[in-house]
C-alpha positions as a printed Julia matrix, in Angstrom:
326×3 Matrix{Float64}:
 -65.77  -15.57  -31.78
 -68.29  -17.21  -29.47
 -66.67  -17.67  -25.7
 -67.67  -18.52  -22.36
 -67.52  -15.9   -19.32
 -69.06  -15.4   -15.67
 -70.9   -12.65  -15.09
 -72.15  -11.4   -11.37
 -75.73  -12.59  -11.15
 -76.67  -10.98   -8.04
 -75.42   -9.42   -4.7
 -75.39  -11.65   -1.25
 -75.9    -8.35    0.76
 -73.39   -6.93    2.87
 -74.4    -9.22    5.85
 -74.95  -12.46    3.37
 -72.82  -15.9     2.69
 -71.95  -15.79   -0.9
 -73.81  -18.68   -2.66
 -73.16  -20.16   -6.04
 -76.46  -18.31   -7.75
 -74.92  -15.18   -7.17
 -72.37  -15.95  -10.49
 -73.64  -17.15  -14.19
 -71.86  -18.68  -16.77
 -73.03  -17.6   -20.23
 -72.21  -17.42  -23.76
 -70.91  -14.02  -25.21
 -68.88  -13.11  -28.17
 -65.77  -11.09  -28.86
 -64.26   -9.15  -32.09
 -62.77  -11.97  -34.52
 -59.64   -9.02  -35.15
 -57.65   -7.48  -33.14
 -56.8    -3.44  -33.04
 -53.37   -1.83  -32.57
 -52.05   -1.89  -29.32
 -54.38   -4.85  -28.43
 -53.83   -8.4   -28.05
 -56.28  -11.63  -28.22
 -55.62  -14.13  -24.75
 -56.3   -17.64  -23.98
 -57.25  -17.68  -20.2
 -54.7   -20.17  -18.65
 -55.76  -19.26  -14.76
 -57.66  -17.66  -12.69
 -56.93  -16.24   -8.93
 -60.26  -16.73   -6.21
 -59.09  -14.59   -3.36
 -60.99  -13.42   -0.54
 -61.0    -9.86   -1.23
 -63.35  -10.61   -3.89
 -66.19  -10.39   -1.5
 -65.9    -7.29   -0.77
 -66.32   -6.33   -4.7
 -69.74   -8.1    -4.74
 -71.16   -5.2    -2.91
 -72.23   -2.8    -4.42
 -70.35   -0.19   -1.86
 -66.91   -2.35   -1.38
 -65.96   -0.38    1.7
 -62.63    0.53    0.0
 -61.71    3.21   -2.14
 -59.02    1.08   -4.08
 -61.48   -2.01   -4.9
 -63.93   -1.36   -7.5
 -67.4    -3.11   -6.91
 -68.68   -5.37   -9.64
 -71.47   -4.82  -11.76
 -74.44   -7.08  -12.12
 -74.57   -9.31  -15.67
 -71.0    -7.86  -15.9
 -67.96  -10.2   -16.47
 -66.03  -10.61  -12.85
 -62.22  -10.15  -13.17
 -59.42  -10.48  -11.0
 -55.99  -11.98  -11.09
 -54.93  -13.81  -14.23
 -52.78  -15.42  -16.52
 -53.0   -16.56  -20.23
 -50.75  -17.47  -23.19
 -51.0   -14.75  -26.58
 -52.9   -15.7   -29.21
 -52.67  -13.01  -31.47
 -50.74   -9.29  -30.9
 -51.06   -6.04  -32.1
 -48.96   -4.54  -29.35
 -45.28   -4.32  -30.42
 -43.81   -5.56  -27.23
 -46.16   -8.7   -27.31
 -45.81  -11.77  -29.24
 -47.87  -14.82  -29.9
 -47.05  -17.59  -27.27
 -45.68  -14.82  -24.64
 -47.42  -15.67  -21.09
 -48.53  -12.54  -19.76
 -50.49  -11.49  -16.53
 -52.99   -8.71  -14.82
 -54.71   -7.9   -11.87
 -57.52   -6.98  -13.68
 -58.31  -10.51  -15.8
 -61.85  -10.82  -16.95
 -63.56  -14.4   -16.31
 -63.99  -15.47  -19.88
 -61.99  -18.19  -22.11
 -60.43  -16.14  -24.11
 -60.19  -12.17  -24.44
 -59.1    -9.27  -26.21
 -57.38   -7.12  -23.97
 -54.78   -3.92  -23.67
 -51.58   -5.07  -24.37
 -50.47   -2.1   -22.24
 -51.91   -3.45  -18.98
 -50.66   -6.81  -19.31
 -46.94   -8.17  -18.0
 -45.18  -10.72  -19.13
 -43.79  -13.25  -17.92
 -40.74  -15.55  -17.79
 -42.04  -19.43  -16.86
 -38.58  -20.44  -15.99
 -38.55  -18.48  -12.48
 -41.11  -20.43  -10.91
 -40.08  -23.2   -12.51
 -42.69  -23.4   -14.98
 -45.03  -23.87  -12.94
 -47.19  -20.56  -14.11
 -50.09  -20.14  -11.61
 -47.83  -19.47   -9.04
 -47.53  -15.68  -10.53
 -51.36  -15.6    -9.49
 -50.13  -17.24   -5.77
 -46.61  -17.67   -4.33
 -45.3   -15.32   -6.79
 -47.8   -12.64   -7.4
 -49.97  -10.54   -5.08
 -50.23  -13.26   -2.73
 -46.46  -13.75   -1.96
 -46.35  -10.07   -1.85
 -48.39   -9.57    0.57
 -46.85  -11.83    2.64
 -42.99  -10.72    2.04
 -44.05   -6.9     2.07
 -46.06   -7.17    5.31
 -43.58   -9.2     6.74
 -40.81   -6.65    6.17
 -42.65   -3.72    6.02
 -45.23   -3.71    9.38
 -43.62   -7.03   11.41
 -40.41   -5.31   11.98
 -38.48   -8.86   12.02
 -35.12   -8.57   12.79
 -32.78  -12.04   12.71
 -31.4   -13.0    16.32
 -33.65  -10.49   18.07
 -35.15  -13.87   19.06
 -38.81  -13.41   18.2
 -41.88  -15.7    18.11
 -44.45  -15.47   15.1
 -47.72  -16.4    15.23
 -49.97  -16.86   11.82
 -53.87  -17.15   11.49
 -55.32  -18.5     9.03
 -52.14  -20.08    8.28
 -53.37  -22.46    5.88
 -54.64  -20.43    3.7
 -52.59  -19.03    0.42
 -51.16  -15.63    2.62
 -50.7   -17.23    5.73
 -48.87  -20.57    4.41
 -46.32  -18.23    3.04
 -45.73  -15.39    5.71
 -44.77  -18.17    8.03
 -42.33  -19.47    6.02
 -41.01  -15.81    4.97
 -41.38  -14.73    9.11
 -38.8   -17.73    9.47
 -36.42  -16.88    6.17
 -36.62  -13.09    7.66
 -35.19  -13.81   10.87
 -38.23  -15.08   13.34
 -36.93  -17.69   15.78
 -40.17  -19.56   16.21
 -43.13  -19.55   13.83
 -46.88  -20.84   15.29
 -49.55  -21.39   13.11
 -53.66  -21.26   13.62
 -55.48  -23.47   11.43
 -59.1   -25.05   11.39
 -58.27  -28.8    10.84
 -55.54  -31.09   12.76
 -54.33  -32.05    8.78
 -53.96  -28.65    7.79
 -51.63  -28.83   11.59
 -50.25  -31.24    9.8
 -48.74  -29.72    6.81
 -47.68  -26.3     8.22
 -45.25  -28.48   10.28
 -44.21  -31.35    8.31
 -43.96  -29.49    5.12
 -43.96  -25.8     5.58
 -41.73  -25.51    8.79
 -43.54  -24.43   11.37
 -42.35  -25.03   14.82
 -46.18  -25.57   15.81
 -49.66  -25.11   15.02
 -52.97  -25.49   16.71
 -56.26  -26.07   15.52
 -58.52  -23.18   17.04
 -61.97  -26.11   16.81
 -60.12  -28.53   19.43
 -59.38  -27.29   23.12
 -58.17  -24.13   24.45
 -56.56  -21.53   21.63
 -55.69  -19.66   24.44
 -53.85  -21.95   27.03
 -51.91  -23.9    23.66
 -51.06  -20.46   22.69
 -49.14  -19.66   26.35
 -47.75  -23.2    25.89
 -46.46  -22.89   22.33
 -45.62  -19.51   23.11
 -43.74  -19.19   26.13
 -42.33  -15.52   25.66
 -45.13  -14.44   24.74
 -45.7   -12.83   21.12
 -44.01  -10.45   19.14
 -45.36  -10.75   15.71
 -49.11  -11.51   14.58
 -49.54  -12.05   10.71
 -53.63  -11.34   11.36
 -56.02  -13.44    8.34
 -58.91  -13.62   10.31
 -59.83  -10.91   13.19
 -62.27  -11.81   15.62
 -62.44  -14.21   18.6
 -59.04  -15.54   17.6
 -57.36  -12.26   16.88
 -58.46  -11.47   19.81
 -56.81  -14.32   21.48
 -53.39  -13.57   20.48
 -53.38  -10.1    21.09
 -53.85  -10.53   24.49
 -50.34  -12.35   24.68
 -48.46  -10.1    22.72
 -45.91   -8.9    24.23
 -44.49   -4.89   24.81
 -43.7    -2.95   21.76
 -45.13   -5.98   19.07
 -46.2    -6.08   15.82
 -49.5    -6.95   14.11
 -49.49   -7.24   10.03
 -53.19   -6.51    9.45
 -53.4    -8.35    6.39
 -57.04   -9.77    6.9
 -60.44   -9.84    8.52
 -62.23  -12.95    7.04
 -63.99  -13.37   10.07
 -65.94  -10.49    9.4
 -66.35  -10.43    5.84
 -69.75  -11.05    5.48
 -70.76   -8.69    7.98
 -71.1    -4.65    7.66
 -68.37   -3.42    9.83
 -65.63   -0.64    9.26
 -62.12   -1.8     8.04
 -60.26   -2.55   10.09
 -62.8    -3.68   12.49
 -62.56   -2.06   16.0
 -60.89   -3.91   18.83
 -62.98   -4.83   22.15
 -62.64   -2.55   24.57
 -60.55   -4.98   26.47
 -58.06   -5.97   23.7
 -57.83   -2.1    22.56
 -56.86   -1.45   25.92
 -54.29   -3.88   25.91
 -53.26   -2.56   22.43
 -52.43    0.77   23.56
 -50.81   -0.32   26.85
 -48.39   -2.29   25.28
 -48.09   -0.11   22.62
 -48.85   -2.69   20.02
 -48.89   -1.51   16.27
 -52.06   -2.54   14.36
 -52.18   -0.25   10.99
 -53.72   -0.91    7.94
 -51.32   -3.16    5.42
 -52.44   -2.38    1.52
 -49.68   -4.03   -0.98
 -50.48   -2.0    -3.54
 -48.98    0.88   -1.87
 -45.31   -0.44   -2.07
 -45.42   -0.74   -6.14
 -41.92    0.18   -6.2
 -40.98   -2.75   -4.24
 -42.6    -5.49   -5.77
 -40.35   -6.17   -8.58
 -37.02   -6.77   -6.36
 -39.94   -8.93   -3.9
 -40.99  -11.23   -6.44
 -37.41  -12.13   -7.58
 -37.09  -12.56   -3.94
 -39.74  -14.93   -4.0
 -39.01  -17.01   -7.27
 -35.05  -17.25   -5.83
 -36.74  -18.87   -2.53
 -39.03  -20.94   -4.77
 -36.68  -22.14   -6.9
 -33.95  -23.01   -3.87
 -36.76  -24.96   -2.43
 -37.09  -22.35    0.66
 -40.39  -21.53   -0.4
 -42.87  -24.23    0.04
 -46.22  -23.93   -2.23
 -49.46  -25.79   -2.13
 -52.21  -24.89   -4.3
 -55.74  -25.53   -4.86
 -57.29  -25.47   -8.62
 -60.5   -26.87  -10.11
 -60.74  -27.17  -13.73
 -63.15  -24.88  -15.89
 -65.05  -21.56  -15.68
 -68.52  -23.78  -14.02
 -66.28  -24.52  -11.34
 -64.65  -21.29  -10.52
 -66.55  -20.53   -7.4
């Protein structure tokens, strides 16, 4: 059977910008039968996250991420409909899901790594398994309850970076379901502002490319800061940890900012801000979903009951076709 796939073309470098040449999409072929235990796929969606950048290197910097290989299929999250099963506890038409989805139109894969899925949770709507209910939503809930230390009426103020993004939409919303009295929001654009108030709930936000993050933040923030959901590090990280107050919490759940650049993760704090870290006895430690397995099934029931209550409010981002999946 003759299928389409991407492939990793070549590596940006550690310090590099990903560019579009660094991915082909090619032609390949797969068995036309199926063994026992296996099952043949049709790719439904695809999850682009940013710790996919990381696995272009060929040294990922993480002993849990697995580097790609060059003129190798890419994978990452995924979901697809059965076309064909071998495995007894798949059928044809079950949706089903992995972390570990190669790029390709249609596959034959493990049955045994794949998990299926019930459509009517999220309301049908199945790439949310991929977002709002799957890893993404995960991370949010899990770092939210397991390194913010929220409790409800300890009257605490949240503050999100990168809050537009997939992670950061949610963990304000979940800061506020979990008991946060007052969520704040960083963003890069005054309509991204836009949404996180008028549609996701949050009591503010402020774009960090207009004015003074700083001085909005000690305006939006009056007693100070007691949880950070950290996307980005850097300059604006930065920012916010120098109003956090005694005893806070940060949820290291990204560094985008430095990405591209080869640096230790977590990247170390300025001397300054490390200072003020350990003074105020700030927590800062490293946030990795995948080592709460045992929680994630209760979690994403959490999340789908939120979703489907309308608590949970999802926006998503999708382009049609492999030749677009960058």
């Amino acid at each position: 059977m003759i299928i389409q796939r991407v492939v990793l073309n070549s590596r940006p470098g550690k310090n590099g910008v990903p560019v579009a040449e660094n991915f082909r999409l090619e032609q390949s072929t797969i068995a036309d039968t199926v063994q026992a235990g296996q099952v043949r796929v049709k790719t439904l969606y695809l999850s682009v996250d940013p710790y996919m950048r990381c696995r272009m290197n060929e040294d990922t910097g993480s002993d849990y991420l697995q580097p790609w290989q060059l003129s190798e299929v890419a994978d990452g999250g995924g979901v697809g409909v059965v076309e064909e099963s071998k495995h007894e506890n798949l059928a044809k038409g079950d949706f089903v899901t992995s972390f570990t989805w190669p790029w390709q139109t249609v596959a034959i894969l493990d049955g045994n790594m794949l998990q299926k899925l019930v459509p009517q949770l999220v309301n049908g709507r199945l790439s949310y398994f991929l977002g709002a209910a799957g890893i993404t939503g995960l991370t949010a809930l899990l770092g939210v309850r397991e390194k913010g230390h929220v409790a409800p009426g300890a009257n605490q103020t949240m503050v999100v970076s990168g809050a537009a993004g997939a992670c950061g939409s949610l963990a304000g919303q979940i800061g506020r379901l979990e008991g946060c009295t007052r969520v704040v929001g960083i963003a890069g654009t005054d309509e991204k502002c836009s949404i996180l108030v008028q549609e996701m709930g949050f009591d503010a936000a402020i774009n960090y490319k207009k004015g003074n993050v700083a001085e909005q933040l000690c305006e939006l923030c009056p007693g100070g800061v007691d949880v950070y959901f950290d996307n980005v590090g850097g300059d604006i990280s930065d920012t916010v940890i120098s109003q956090m107050n005694q005893n806070s919490h940060i949820i290291l759940c990204g560094q985008i900012s430095q990405y591209n650049k080869d640096v230790p993760y977590p990247p170390p704090l300025p001397p300054d801000i490390e200072k003020i870290q350990k003074e105020r006895n700030i927590t800062r430690e490293r946030f990795l979903v995948l080592n709460y397995m045992d929680k994630h099934e209760a979690s994403v029931l959490q999340l789908c009951q939120w979703i489907q209550e309308g608590k949970l409010k999802v926006r998503e981002t999708t382009a049609e076709g492999l030749a677009n999946i960058g």
